[in-house]
Structure formats: structure tokens, C-alpha cells
Short mmCIF file of C-alpha atoms and ligand atoms in Angstrom, two decimals:
data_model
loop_
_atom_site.label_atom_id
_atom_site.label_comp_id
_atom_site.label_asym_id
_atom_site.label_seq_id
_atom_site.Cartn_x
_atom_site.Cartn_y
_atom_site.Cartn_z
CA UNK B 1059 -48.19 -57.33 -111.69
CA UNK B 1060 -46.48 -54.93 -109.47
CA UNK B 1061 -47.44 -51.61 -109.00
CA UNK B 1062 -44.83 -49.85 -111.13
CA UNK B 1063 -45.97 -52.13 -113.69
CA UNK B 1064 -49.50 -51.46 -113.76
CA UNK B 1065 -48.63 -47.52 -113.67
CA UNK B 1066 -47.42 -48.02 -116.78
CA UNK B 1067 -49.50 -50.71 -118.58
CA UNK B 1068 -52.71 -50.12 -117.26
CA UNK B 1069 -55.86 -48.50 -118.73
CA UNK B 1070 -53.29 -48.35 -122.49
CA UNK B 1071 -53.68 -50.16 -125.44
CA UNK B 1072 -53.22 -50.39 -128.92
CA UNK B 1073 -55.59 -47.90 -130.80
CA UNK B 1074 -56.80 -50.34 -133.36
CA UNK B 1075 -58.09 -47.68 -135.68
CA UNK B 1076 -54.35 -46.37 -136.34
CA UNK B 1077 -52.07 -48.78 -135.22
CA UNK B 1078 -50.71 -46.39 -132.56
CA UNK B 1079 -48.92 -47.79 -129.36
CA UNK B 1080 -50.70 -45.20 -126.79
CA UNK B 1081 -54.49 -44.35 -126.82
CA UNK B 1082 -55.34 -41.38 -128.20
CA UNK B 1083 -57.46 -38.28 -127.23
CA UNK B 1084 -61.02 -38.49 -127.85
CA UNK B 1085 -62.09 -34.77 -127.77
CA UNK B 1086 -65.84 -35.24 -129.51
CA UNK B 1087 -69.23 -34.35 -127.11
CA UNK B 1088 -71.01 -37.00 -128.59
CA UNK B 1089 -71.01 -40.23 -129.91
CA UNK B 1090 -73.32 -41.88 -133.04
CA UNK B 1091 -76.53 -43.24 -132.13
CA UNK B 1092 -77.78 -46.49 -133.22
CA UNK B 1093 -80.53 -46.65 -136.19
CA UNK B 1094 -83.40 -46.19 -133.90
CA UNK B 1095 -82.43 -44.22 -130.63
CA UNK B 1096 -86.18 -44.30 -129.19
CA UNK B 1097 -84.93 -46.76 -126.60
CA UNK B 1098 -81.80 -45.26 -125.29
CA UNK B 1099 -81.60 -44.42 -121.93
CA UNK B 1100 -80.53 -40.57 -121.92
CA UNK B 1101 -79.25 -40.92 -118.44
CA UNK B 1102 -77.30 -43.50 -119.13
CA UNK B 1103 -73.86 -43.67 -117.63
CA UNK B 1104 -72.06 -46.39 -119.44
CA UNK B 1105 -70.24 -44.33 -122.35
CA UNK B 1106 -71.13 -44.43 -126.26
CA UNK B 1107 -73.34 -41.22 -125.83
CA UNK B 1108 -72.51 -38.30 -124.77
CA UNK B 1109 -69.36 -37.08 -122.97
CA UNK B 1110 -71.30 -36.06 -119.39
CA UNK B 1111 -72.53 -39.36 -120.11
CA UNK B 1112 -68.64 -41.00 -119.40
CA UNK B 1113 -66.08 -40.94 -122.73
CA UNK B 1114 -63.40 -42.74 -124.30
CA UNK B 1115 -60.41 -41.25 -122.05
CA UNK B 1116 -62.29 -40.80 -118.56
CA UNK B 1117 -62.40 -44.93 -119.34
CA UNK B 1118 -59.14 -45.57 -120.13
CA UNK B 1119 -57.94 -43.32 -116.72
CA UNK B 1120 -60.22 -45.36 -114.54
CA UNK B 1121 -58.79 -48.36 -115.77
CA UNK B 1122 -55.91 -47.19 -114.84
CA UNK B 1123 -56.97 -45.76 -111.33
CA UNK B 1124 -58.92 -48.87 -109.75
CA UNK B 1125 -55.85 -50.95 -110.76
CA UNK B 1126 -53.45 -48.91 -108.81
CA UNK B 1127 -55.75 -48.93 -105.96
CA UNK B 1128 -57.05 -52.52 -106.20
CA UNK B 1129 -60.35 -51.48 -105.91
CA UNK B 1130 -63.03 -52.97 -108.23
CA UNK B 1131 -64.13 -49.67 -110.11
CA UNK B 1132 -64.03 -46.30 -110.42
CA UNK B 1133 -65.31 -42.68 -111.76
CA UNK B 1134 -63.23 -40.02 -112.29
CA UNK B 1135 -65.02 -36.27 -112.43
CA UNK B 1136 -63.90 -32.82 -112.90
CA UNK B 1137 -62.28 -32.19 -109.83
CA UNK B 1138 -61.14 -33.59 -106.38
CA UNK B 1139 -64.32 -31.28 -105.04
CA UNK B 1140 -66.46 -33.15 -107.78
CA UNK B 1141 -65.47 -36.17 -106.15
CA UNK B 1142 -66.30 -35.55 -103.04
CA UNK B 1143 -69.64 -33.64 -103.62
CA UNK B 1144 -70.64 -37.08 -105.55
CA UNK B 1145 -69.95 -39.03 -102.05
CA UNK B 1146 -71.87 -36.85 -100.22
CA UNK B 1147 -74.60 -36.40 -102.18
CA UNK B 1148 -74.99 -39.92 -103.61
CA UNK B 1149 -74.77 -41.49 -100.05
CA UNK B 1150 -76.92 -39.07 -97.73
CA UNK B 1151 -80.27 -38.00 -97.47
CA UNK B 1152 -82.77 -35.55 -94.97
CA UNK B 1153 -82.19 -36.81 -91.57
CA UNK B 1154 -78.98 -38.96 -92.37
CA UNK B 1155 -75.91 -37.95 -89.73
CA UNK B 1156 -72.05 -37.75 -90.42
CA UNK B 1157 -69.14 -37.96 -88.72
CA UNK B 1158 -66.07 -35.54 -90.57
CA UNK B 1159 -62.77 -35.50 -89.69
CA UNK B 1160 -62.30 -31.97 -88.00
CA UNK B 1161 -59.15 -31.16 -89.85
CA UNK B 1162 -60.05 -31.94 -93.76
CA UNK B 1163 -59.49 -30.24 -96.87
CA UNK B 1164 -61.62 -26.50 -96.97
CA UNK B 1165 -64.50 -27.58 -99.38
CA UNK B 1166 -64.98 -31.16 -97.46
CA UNK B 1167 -65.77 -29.33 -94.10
CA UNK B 1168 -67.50 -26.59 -96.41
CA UNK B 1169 -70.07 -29.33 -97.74
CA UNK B 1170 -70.72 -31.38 -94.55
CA UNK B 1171 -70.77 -28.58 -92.07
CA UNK B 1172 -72.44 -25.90 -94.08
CA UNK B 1173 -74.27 -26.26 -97.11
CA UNK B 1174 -75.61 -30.13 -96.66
CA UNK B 1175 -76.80 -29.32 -92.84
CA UNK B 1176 -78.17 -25.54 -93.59
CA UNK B 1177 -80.19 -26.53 -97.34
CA UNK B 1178 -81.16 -30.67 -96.57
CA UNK B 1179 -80.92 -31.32 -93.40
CA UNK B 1180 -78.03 -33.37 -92.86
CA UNK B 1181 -76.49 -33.56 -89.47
CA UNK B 1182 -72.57 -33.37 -89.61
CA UNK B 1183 -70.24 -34.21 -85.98
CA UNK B 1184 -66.76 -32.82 -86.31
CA UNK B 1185 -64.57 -35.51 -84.59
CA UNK B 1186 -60.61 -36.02 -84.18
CA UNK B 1187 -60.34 -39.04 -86.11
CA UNK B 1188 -56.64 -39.44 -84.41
CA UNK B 1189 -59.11 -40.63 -81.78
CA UNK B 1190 -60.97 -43.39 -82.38
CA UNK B 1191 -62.62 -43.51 -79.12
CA UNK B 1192 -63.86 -39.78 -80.04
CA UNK B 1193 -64.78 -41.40 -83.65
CA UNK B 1194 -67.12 -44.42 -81.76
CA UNK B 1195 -68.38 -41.90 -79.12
CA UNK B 1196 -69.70 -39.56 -82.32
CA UNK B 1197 -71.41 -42.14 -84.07
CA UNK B 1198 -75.17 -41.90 -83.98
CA UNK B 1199 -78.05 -44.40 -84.72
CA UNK B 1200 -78.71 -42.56 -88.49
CA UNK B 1201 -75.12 -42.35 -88.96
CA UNK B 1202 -74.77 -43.53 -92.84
CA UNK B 1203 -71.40 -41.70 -93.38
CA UNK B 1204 -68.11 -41.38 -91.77
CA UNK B 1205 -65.46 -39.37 -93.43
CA UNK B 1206 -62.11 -39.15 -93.10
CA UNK B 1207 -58.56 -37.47 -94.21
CA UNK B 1208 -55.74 -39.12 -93.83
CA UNK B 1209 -52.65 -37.84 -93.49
CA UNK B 1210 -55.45 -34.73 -93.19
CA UNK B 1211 -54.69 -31.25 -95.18
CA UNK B 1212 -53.54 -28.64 -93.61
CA UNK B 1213 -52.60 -30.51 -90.03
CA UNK B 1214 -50.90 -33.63 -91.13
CA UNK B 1215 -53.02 -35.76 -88.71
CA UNK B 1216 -53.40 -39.45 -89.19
CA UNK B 1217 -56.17 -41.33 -88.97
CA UNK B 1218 -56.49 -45.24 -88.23
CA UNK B 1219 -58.55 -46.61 -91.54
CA UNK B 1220 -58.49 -50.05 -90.63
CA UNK B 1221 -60.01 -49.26 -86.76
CA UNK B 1222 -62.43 -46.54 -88.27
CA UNK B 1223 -63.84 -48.44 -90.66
CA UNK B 1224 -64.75 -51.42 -88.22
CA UNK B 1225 -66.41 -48.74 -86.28
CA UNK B 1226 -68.46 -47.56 -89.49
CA UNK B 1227 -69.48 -51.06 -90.54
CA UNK B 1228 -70.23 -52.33 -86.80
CA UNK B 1229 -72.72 -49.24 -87.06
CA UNK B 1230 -73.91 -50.03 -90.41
CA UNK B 1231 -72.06 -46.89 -91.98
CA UNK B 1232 -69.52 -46.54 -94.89
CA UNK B 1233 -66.40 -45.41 -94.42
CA UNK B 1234 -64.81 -42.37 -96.90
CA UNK B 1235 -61.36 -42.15 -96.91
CA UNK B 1236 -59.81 -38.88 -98.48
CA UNK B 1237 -56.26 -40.20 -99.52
CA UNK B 1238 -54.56 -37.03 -101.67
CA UNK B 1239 -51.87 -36.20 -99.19
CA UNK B 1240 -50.61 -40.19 -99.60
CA UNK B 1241 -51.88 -41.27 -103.05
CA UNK B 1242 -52.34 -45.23 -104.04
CA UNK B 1243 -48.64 -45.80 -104.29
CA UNK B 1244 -48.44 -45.25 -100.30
CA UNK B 1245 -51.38 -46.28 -99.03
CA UNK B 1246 -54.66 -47.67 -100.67
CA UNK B 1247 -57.64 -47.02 -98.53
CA UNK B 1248 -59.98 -50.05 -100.02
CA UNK B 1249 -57.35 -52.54 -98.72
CA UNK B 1250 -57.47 -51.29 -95.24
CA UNK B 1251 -61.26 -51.60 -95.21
CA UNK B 1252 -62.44 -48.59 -96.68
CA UNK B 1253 -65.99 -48.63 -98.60
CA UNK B 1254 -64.59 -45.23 -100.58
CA UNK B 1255 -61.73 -44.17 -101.45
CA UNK B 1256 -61.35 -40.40 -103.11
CA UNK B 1257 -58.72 -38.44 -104.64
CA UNK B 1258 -57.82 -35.30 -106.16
CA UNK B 1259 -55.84 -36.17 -109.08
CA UNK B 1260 -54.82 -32.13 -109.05
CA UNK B 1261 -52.51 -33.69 -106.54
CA UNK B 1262 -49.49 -36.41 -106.81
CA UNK B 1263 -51.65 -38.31 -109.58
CA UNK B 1264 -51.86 -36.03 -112.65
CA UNK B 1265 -48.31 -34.52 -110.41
CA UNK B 1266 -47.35 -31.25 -113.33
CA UNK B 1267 -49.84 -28.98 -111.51
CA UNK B 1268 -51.69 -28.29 -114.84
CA UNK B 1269 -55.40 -30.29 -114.86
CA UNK B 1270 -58.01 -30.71 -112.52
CA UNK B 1271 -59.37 -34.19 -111.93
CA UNK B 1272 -60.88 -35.81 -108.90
CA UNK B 1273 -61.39 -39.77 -108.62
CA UNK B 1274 -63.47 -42.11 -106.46
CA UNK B 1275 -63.05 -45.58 -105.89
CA UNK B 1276 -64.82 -48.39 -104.26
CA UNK B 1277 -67.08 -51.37 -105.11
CA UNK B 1278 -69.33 -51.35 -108.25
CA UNK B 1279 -72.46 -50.68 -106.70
CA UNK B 1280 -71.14 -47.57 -104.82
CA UNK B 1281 -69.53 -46.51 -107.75
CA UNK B 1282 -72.33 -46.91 -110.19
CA UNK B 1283 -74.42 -44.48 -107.93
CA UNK B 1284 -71.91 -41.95 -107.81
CA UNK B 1285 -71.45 -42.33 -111.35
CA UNK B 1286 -75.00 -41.82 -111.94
CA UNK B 1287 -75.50 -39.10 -109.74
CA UNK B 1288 -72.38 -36.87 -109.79
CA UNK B 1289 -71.23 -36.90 -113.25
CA UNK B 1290 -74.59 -37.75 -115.57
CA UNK B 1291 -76.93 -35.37 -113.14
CA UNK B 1292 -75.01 -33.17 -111.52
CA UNK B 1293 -72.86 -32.73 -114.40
CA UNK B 1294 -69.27 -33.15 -113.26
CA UNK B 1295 -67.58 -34.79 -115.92
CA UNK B 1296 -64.22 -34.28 -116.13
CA UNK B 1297 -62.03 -32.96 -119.79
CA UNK B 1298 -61.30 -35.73 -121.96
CA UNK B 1299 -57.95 -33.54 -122.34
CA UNK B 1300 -57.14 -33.66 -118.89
CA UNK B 1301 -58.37 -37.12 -118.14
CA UNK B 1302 -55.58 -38.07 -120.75
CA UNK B 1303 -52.86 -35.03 -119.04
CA UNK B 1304 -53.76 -37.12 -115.98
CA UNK B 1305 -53.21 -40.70 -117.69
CA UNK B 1306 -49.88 -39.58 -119.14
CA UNK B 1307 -49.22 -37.70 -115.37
CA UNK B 1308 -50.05 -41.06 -113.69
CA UNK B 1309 -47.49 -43.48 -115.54
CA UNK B 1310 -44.75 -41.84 -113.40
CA UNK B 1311 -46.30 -41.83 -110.00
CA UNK B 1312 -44.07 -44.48 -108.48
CA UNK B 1313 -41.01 -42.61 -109.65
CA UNK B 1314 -42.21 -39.46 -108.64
CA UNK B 1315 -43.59 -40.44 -105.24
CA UNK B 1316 -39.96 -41.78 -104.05
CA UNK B 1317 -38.76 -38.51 -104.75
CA UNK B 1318 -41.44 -36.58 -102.65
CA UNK B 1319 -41.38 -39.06 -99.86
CA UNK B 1320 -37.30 -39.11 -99.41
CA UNK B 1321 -37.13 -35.16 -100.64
CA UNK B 1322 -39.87 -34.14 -97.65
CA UNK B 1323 -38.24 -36.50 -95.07
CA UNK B 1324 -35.21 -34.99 -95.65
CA UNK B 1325 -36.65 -31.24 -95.13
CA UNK B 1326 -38.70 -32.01 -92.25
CA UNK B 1327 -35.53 -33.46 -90.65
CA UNK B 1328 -33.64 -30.29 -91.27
CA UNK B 1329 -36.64 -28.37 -90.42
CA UNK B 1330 -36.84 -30.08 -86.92
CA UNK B 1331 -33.25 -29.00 -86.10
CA UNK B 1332 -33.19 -25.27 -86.78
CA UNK B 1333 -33.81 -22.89 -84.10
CA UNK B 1334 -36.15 -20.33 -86.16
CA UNK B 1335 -38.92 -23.09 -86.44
CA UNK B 1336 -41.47 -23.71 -83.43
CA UNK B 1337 -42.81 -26.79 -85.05
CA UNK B 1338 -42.64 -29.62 -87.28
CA UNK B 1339 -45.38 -32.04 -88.50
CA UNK B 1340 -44.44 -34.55 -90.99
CA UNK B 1341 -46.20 -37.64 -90.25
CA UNK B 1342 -42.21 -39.26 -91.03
CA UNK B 1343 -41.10 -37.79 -88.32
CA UNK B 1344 -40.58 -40.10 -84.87
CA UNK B 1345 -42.23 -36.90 -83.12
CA UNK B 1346 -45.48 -36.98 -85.10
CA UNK B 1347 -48.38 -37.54 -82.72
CA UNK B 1348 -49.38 -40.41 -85.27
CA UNK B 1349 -46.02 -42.01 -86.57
CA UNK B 1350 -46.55 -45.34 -85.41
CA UNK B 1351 -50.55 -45.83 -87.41
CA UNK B 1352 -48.68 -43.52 -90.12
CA UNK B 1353 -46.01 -46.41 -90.40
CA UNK B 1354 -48.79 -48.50 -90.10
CA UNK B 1355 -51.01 -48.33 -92.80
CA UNK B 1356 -48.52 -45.89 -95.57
CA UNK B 1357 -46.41 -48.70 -97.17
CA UNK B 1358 -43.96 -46.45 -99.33
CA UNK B 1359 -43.26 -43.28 -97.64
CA UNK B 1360 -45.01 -40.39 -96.18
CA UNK B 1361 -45.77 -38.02 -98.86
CA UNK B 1362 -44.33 -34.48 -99.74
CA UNK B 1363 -46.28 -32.24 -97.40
CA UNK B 1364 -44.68 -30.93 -94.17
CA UNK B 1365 -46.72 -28.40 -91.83
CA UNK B 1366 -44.54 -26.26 -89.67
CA UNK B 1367 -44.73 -22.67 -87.95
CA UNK B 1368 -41.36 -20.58 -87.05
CA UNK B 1369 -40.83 -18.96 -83.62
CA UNK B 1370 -41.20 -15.48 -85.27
CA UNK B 1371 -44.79 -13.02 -85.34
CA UNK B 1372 -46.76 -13.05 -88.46
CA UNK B 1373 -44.65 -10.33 -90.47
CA UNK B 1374 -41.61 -12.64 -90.31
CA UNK B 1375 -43.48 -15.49 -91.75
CA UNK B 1376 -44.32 -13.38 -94.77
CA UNK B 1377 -40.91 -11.85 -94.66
CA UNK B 1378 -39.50 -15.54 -95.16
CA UNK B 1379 -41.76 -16.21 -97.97
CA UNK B 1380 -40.92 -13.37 -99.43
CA UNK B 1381 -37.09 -14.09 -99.59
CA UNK B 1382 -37.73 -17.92 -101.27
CA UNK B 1383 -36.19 -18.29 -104.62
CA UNK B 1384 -36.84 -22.19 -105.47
CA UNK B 1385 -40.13 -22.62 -103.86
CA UNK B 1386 -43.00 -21.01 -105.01
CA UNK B 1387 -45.79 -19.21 -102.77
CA UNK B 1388 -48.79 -20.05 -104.07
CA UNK B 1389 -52.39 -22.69 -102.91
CA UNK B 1390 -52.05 -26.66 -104.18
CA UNK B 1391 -49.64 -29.85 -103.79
CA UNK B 1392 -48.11 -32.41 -105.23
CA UNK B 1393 -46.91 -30.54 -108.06
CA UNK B 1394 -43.40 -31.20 -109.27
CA UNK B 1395 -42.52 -27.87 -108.41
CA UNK B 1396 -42.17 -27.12 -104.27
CA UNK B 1397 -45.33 -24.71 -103.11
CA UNK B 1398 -45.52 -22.94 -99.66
CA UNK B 1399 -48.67 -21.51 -98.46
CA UNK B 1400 -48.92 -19.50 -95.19
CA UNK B 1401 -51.58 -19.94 -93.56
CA UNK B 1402 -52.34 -17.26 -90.85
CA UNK B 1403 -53.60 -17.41 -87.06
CA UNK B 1404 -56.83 -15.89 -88.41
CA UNK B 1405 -57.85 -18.82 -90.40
CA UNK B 1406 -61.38 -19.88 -89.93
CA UNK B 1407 -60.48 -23.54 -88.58
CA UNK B 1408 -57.58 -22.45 -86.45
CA UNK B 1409 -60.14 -23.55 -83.16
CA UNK B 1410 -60.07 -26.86 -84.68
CA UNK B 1411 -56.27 -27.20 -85.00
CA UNK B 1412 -53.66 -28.54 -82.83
CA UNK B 1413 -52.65 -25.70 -80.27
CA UNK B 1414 -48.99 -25.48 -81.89
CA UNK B 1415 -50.60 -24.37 -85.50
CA UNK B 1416 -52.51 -21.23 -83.55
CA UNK B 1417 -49.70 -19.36 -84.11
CA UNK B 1418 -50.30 -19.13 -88.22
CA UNK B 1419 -48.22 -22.23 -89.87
CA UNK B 1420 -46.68 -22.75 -93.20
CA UNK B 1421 -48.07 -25.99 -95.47
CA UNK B 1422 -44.88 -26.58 -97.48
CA UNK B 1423 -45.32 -28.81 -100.69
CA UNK B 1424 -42.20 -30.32 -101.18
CA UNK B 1425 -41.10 -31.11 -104.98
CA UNK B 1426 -39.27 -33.20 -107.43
CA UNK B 1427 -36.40 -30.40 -106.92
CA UNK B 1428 -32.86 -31.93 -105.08
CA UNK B 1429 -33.70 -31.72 -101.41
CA UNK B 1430 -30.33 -30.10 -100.96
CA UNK B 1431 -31.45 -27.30 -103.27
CA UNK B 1432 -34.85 -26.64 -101.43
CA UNK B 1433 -33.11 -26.97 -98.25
CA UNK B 1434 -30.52 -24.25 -99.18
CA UNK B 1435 -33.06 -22.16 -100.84
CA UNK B 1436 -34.89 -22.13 -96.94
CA UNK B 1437 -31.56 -21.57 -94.69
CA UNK B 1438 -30.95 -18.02 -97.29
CA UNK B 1439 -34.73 -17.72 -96.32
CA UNK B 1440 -34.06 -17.98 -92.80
CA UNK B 1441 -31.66 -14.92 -92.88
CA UNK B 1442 -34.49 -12.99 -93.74
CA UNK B 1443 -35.65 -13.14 -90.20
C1 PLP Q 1885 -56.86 -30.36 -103.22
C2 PLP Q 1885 -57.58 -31.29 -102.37
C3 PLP Q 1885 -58.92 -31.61 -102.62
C4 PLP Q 1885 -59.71 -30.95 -103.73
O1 PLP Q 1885 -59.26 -31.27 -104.99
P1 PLP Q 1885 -59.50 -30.32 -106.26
O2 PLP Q 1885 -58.99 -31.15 -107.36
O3 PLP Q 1885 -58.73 -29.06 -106.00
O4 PLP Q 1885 -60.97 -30.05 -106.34
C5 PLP Q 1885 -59.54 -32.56 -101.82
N1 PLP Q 1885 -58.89 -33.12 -100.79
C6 PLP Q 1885 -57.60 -32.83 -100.50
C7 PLP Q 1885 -56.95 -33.51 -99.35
C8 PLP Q 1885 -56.91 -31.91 -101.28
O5 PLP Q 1885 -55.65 -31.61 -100.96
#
């Protein structure tokens, strides 16, 4: 079946119990033991048990998930950060090394550069993954892990998963692929190679910007591990509520994804041609850095995120914000309404950006709105400066 098929179809049934055409919610914490319990497994992590032990809708989503991606299972968990946490922690130990994409989502670069390194001893290597000579020249003999993000939040950089992750296996590593900014109906990581593939279903997935959910996706016995690890013993199991917001969400991801991909290529073009803007990135975009892997590896389109910075001092870029009336200033993506965040030259990270993004930069979500209307809504902006 084709993909917008499976969006639909997949992971619903008939409830037998009532008759009904969808699945419904499953909100209880636990489920009935059997007459003598003495030899259940309390850690299990197969369902039928408790709720941090996996439930009914957290199944029925994963169905779902794995066949959008065509990967051969999945666990979904509370959040995107859940997700990732569960990678890192199920695949590294004391001693183990990493290679990180240097321009990843904050909590990512938070984990592998900070708290793993500082409290276990993991070593972490910051590489442009644009690169992939950079990517080989990183990789050490304890490397176990290479993780990347791709097209990467806030920068829009694009990675190469099919040449990385020959360079992970040749060195006996797995490759990660953080795929939020493209989602499964653009590009599916475990078909290019990937061992992992993880995503925040906060994003395009769940798409109404009202659950947390984070997913990862790979082969059984990496799963299994994560499963076992991140949800049962770390504890983070995901809402049976939003797992089924998320579900209902997901059924429209095709639909909703041609609208973000043509909607953001049409902004980015019209960003590229005013004279207020400095930059553009929009991996769409012929003048991307990365078009050609972009074009590449994402099947569909190129998402709905465009960075770009305007040739005005750090007052003005507030100023504009300010003056939007369609888009929204506030943190997240792939909503269905447009969000702009402006991100200032003091970030943190800015050493590890491209030299055009020093300046401060705007990451501009763009929505399901008409891309004429977001497009006017930014030129009355513009007079502002
Ligand atoms: C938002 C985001 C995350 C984290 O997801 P949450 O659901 O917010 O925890 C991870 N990676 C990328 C690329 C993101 O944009």
C-alpha cells in the first residue's frame, strides 16, 4: 500500500468489544493479572500490565509509525527528548565515544556534550556532518554512536545518511538519524541505511501543536532495548491520550506535509528576493549549501522550516516580530499554525553556526495558512523596519 494509504489504515481496527470503526482510548494504569501473578516479569515491556509497561494506544500508534517509516518496529515515549535520551542511554556506556552533529536540536547537544561526558564518562566529537570527510576523520576506535540531524534545527544543514551511515557501520558504529524537520513522508532514515531513526511527534506527526510524543524506530533488537530501558526503567511512557491525539494527528500527514513543503518553498522564494533579508536557508532553495544531497535523499518536499536573518541590528528583528499578525512568536514547529522564533547573536551555539546566522537569525515555522496570506502578513512586517 502506498503511503497515504497506510496513514490512514494503519495501526486502526475494529474495536471488537463495541463494534466501533476507530480504536478507542484506553485511559486505565493497569491491566488484570492472570490467576497466579508470581511469575510475571514486572519489567516486562510487552503490554497487558501496566501502562509504563507499554498500553493499548502507544501500540496501536507504533503500528502506525514503523509502517510509515518501513522500519520493522518501534516505541513511542513521552517526548521527542524521551526519545532521544533512550538512544543515548540504551546504546552507550563509560568509555564509549560519539560523534554529534554540531548543529542539532538544544537537548541532543545538551545530553551528548554535557551531562553524558561530565556524570559517565562518555566522550562526545562535535562534527559538521555536511562533511563527511570531517564525519570519517572524527570517528574513533570506541566510537559506538554517530548522531545526526538532518535537515538539522536551527541551521537547516543537511546531512548525507546514506554516506554517514557506511562510515558508522565500516567502523562498527550505529548510525542515529534525527528526522523531525522532514518527517517519514519526505524522507525515511531506515531506508537510507540508518540503524535509528527518531522523531518528535510534537512536530509534523501529531501536526495541531497540542501533545508531546517522541518516537524511535529501527530493527527489533534495537528497539526492544530502548523499549526496555527508556520507557519501563527510566519511565518515559508517553499519555495514552496523546498517543491517540497523535494517531488521529498522523492520518493527515501526507495532506498536511504538501502544504508545508509547497507553503515554505514559496516563502523562502519570496524571502530570497527582498532587500531587508541578509539570508535565506531553506534546504529547497538552489542556493542551499546542501540542495543537491537534500534533493537526494527527501523524496516529497523539503519541509516547513526556513532559517533566515534580515540586514537590520537586533532591535529591528524584534521590531518585525512585533508587527506579525498571522504568524505567531513563540518556540516549536510543525504546527498547523506558522511560528517564528528569533534567535539572537548571543545564543550559546552561535560559534558552531554558519558565519551568516552570527548576526541573530529568525527560525520561521511555516503553516497550513495560504502562503499568500503569510507572505503578506511579512511584507506589512517589513514596513516595520
Ligand atoms: C522539537 C525537537 C526535538 C524534541 O522534541 P520534544 O517533543 O520537544 O521533546 C528533537 N529534535 C528536533 C529536531 C526537534 O525539533
Amino acid at each position: 500500500m502506498k503511503f497515504a494509504t497506510r496513514s490512514v489504515h494503519a495501526g486502526n481496527a475494529i474495536d471488537r468489544e463495541t463494534g466501533a470503526i476507530r480504536r478507542p482510548i484506553t485511559m486505565a494504569n493497569s491491566y488484570e493479572l492472570p490467576y497466579d501473578p508470581s511469575g510475571v516479569n514486572w519489567s516486562a515491556s510487552d503490554g497487558s500490565l501496566y501502562t509504563r509497561n507499554g498500553g493499548a494506544n502507544q501500540r496501536y500508534l507504533q503500528d502506525k509509525l514503523k509502517s510509515l517509516e518501513g522500519a520493522e518496529d518501534c516505541v513511542v515515549l513521552a517526548s521527542g527528548v524521551a526519545a532521544l535520551s533512550g538512544v543515548f542511554f540504551a546504546l552507550l556506556r563509560s568509555g564509549d565515544h560519539a560523534v554529534v552533529s554540531d548543529s542539532t536540536y538544544i537537548a541532543a547537544y545538551r545530553l551528548l556534550h554535557e551531562l553524558l561526558p561530565g556524570k559517565y564518562g562518555i566522550k562526545t566529537t562535535l562534527a559538521d556532518s555536511t562533511d563527511t570527510e570531517t564525519v570519517k576523520a572524527a570517528v574513533r576506535p570506541n566510537t559506538k554512536l554517530i548522531h545526526i540531524e538532518t535537515p538539522a534545527n536551527p541551521t537547516l544543514k543537511v546531512s548525507d545518511i546514506a554516506l554517514i551511515a557506511e562510515i558508522a557501520h565500516g567502523a562498527g558504529a550505529l548510525l542515529s538519524v534525527d528526522n523531525t524537520f522532514a518527517s517519514p513522508y519526505n524522507q525515511r532514515p531506515s531506508e537510507l541505511g540508518a540503524d535509528l531513526s527518531v522523531e518528535s511527534l510534537t512536530k509534523y506527526i501529531n501536526g495541531h501543536g497540542d501533545a508531546m510524543g517522541g518516537a524511535v524506530l529501527g530493527r527489533k533488537s534495537l528497539i526492544d532495548k530502548i523499549r526496555a530501558e527508556a520507557m519501563v526503567n527510566l519511565g518515559g511512557a508517553i499519555s495514552p491520550f496523546n498517543a491517540w491525539l497523535i494517531m488521529r494527528g498522523a492520518v493527515t500527514l501526507p495532506l498536511r506535509m504538501k502544504q508545508h513543503n509547497e507553503g515554505a518553498m514559496r516563502v523562502a522564494g519570496f524571502l530570497e528576493d527582498r532587500k531587508e533579508v541578509r539570508f535565506v536557508r531553506y534546504p529547497g532553495l538552489p542556493s542551499h549549501p546542501e540542495h543537491e544531497t537534500a534533493k537526494r535523499q527527501m523524496e516529497n518536499g523539503f519541509g516547513g522550516v526556513i532559517a533566515f536573518g534580515l540586514a537590520a541590528d537586533h532591535d529591528a528583528h524584534n521590531r518585525f516580530v512585533s508587527r506579525l499578525k498571522i504568524i505567531t512568536s513563540a518556540v516549536s514547529l510543525g504546527h498547523d499554525e506558522s511560528l517564528i522564533v528569533f534567535l539572537g547573536e548571543n545564543d550559546e551555539r552561535q560559534h558552531l553556526y554558519p558565519e551568516a546566522f552570527h548576526g541573530g537569525f529568525f527560525r520561521l515555522s511555516v503553516g497550513l495558512e495560504d502562503a499568500e496570506d503569510i507572505i503578506e502578513d511579512i511584507k506589512q512586517a517589513f514596513s516595520a523596519l
